[in-house]
GROMACS .gro file of C-alpha atoms in nm:
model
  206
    1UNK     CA    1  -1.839   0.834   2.061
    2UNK     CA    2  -1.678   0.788   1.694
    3UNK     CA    3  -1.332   0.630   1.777
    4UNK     CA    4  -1.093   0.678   1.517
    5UNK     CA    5  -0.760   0.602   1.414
    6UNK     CA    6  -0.482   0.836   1.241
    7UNK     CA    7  -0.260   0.726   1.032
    8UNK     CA    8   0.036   1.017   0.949
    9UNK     CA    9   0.352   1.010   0.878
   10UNK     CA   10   0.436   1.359   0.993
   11UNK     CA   11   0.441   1.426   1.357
   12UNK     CA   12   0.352   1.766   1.424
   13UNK     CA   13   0.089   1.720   1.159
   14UNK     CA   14  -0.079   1.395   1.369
   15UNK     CA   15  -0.030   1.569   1.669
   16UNK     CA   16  -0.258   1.882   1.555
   17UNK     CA   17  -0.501   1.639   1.428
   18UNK     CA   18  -0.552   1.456   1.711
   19UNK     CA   19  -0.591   1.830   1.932
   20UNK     CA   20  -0.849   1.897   1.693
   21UNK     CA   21  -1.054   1.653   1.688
   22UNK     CA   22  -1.033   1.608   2.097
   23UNK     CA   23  -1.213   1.944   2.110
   24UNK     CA   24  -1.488   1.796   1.877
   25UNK     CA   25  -1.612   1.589   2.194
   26UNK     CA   26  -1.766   1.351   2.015
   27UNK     CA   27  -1.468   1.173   1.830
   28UNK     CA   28  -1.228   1.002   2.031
   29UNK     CA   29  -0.864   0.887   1.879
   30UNK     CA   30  -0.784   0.550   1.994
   31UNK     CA   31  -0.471   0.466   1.787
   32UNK     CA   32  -0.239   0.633   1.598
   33UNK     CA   33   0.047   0.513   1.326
   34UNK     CA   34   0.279   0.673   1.105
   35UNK     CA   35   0.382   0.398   0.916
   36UNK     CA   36   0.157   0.239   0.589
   37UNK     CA   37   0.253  -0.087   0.740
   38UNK     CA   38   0.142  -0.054   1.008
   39UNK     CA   39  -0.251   0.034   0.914
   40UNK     CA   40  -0.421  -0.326   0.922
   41UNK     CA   41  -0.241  -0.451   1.296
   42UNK     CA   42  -0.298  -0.153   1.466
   43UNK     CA   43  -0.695  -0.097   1.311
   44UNK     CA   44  -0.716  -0.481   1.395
   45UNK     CA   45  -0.585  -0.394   1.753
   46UNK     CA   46  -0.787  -0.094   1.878
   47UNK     CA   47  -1.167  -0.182   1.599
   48UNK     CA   48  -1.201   0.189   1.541
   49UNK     CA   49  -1.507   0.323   1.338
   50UNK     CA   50  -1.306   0.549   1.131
   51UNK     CA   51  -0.972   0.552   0.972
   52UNK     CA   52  -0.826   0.864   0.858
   53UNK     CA   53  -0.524   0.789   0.601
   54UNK     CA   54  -0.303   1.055   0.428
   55UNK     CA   55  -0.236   0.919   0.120
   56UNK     CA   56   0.154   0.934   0.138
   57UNK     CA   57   0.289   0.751   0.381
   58UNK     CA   58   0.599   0.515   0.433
   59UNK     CA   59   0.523   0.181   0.350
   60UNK     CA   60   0.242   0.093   0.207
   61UNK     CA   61   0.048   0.410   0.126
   62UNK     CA   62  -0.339   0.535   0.200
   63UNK     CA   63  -0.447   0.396  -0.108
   64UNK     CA   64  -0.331   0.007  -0.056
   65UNK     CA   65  -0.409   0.089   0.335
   66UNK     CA   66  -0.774   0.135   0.240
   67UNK     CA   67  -0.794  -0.174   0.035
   68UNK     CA   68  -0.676  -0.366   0.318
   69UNK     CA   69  -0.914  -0.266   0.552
   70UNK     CA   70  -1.133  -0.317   0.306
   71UNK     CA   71  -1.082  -0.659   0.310
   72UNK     CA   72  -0.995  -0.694   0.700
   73UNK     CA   73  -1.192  -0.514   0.857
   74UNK     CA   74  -1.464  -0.388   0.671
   75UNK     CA   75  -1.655  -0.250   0.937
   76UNK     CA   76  -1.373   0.017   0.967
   77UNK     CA   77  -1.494   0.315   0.737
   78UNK     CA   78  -1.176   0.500   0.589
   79UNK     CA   79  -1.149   0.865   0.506
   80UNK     CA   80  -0.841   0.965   0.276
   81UNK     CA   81  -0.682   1.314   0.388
   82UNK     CA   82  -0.436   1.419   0.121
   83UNK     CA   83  -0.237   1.739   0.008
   84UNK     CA   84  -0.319   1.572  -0.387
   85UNK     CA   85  -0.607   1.735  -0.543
   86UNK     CA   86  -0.637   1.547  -0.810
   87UNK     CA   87  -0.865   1.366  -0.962
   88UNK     CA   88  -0.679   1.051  -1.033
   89UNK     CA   89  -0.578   0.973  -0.692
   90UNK     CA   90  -0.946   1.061  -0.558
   91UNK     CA   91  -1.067   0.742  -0.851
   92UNK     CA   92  -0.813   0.526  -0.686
   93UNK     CA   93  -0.935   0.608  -0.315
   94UNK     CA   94  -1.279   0.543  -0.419
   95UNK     CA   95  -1.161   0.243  -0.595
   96UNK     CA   96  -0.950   0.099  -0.267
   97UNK     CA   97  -1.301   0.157  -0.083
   98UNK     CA   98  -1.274   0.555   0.082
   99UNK     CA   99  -1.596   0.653   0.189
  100UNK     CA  100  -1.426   1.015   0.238
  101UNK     CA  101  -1.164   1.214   0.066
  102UNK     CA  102  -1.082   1.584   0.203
  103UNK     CA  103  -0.789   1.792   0.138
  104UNK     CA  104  -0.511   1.867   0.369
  105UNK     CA  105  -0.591   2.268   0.309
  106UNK     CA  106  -0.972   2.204   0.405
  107UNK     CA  107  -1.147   2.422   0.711
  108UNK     CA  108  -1.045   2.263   1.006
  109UNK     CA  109  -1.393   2.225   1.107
  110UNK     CA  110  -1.488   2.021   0.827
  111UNK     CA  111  -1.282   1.712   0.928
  112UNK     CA  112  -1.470   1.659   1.244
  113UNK     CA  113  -1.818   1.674   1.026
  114UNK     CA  114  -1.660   1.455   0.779
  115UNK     CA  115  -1.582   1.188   1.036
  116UNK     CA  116  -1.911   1.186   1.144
  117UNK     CA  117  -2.090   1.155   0.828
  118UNK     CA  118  -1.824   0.848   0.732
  119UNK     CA  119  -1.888   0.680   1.050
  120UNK     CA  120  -2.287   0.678   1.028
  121UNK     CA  121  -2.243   0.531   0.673
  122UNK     CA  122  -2.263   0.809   0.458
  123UNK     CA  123  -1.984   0.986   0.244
  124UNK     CA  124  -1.790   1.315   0.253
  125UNK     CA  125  -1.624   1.431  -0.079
  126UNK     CA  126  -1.440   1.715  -0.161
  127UNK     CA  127  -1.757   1.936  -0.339
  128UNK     CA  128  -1.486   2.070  -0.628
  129UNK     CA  129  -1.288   1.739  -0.643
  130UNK     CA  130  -1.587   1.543  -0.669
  131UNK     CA  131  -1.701   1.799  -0.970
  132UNK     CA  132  -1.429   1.784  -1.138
  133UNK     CA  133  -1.442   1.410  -1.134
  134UNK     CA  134  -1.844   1.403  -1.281
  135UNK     CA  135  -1.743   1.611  -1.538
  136UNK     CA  136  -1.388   1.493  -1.651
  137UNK     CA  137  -1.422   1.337  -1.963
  138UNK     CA  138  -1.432   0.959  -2.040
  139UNK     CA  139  -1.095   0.786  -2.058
  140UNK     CA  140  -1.000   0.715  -2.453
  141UNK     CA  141  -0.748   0.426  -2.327
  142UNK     CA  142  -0.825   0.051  -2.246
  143UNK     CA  143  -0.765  -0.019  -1.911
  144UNK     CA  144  -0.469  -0.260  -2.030
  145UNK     CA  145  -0.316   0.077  -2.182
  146UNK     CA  146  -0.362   0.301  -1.871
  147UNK     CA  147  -0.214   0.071  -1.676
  148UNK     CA  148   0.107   0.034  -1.889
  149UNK     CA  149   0.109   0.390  -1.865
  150UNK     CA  150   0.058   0.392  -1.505
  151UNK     CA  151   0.375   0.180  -1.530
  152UNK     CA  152   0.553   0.386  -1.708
  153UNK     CA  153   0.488   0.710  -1.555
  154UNK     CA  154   0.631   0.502  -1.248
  155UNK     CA  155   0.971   0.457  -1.435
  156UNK     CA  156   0.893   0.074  -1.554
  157UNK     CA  157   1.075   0.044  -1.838
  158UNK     CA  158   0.905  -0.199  -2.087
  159UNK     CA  159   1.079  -0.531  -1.996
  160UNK     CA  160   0.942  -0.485  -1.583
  161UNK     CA  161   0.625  -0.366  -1.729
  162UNK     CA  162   0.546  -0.673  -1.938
  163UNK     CA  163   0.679  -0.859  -1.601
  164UNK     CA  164   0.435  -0.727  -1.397
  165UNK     CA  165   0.111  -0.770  -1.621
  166UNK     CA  166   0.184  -1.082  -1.719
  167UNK     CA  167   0.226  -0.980  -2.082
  168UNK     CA  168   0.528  -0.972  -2.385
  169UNK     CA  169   0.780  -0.725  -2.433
  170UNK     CA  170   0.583  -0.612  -2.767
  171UNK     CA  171   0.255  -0.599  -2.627
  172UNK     CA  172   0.352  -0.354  -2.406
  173UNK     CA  173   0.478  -0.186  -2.642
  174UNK     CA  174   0.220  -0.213  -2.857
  175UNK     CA  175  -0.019  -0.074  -2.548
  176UNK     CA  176   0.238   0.263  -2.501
  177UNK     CA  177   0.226   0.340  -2.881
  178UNK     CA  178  -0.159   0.287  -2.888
  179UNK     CA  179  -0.198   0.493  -2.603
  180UNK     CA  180   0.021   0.798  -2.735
  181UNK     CA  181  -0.163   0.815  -3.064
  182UNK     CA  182  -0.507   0.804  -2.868
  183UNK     CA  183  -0.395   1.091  -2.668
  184UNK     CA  184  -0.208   1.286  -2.970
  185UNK     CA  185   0.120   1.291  -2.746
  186UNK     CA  186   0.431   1.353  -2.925
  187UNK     CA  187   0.634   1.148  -2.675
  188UNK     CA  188   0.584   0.878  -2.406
  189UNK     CA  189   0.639   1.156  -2.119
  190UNK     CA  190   0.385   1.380  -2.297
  191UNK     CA  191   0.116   1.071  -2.327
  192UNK     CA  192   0.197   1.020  -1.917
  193UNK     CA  193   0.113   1.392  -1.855
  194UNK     CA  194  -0.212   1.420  -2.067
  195UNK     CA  195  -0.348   1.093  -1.896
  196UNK     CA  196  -0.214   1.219  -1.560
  197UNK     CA  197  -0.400   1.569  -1.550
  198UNK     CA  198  -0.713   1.432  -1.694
  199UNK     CA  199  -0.668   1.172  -1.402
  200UNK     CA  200  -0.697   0.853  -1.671
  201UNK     CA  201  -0.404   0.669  -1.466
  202UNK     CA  202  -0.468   0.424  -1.213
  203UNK     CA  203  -0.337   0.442  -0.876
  204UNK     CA  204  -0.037   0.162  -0.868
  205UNK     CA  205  -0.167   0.013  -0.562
  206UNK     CA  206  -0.549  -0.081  -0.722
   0.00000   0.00000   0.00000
């Protein structure tokens, strides 16, 4: 028996989860939260085998959830259900440690298979996410520059960005100008969109 935990904010949404998998008879939910905080204690509670984390939640989100299991409780596989299909957000699940990433608007049927495949060490990725993400092209932007436009995409103006990398005032700025030439953006806003479609920004969280 695969015992899993469900993490979901939205009630009705958890609830029809947890009827579906029931009828898988295999999978068994053991715990359920809809709060990001709440991830870690409640995993560390009931030891499932699988986590499944929708990406926006209250509190800490899916993304920083995974990473903390990561480091927890590594034993506890995570798969990331999410209404984002993009490709950005899918890096920064992989990044946090995801072994799985399906789509809200998937088949019902594959969430059950993709439980199992997480829990007996394998993977299950979204076949047209996951080809979009082999054959997205390479990043032009240091990683310093994506994440000052991460930063700024968030609303950071450059004084909080520079706070929170550690960095000057001008060197920030200096990493937003670089990036908008690099990706031939006629304003900040534009350079944020371009990176954000070609999924080039890192998740906040990672």
């Amino acid at each position: 028996m695969v015992r899993v935990l469900l993490a979901e904010d939205m009630r009705l949404v958890r609830g029809a989860l947890r009827a579906l998998l029931a009828e898988a008879g295999d999978i068994e939910v053991v715990a359920e939260t809809g709060h990001g905080d709440r991830i870690v204690p409640t995993a560390l509670a009931h030891r499932p085998d699988v986590a499944v984390l929708d990406v926006d939640l209250p509190g800490a989100d899916g993304i920083a959830g995974t990473a903390a299991l990561r480091d927890v409780l590594p034993g506890c596989r995570v798969l990331i259900l999410t209404a984002h299909r993009r490709v950005e957000v899918l890096r920064a699940a992989l990044a946090a440690g995801a072994a799985g990433f399906m789509p809200k608007d998937a088949p019902p049927e594959r969430l059950a298979d993709a439980i199992r495949r997480v829990a007996a060490g394998g993977s299950a990725i979204d076949p047209d996410l996951a080809a979009r993400a082999l054959t997205a092209p390479a990043s032009p932007l240091t990683a310093r520059e994506a994440q000052a436009l991460a930063l700024a995409a968030d609303g950071c103006e450059p004084r909080e960005i520079a706070r929170r990398l550690h960095l000057s005032a001008g060197t920030v700025r200096n990493y937003l100008a670089a990036a908008q030439l690099k990706l031939d953006a006629r304003t900040r806003l534009d350079a944020v969109r371009i990176a954000r479609e070609a999924g080039w920004l890192p998740h906040p969280e990672v």
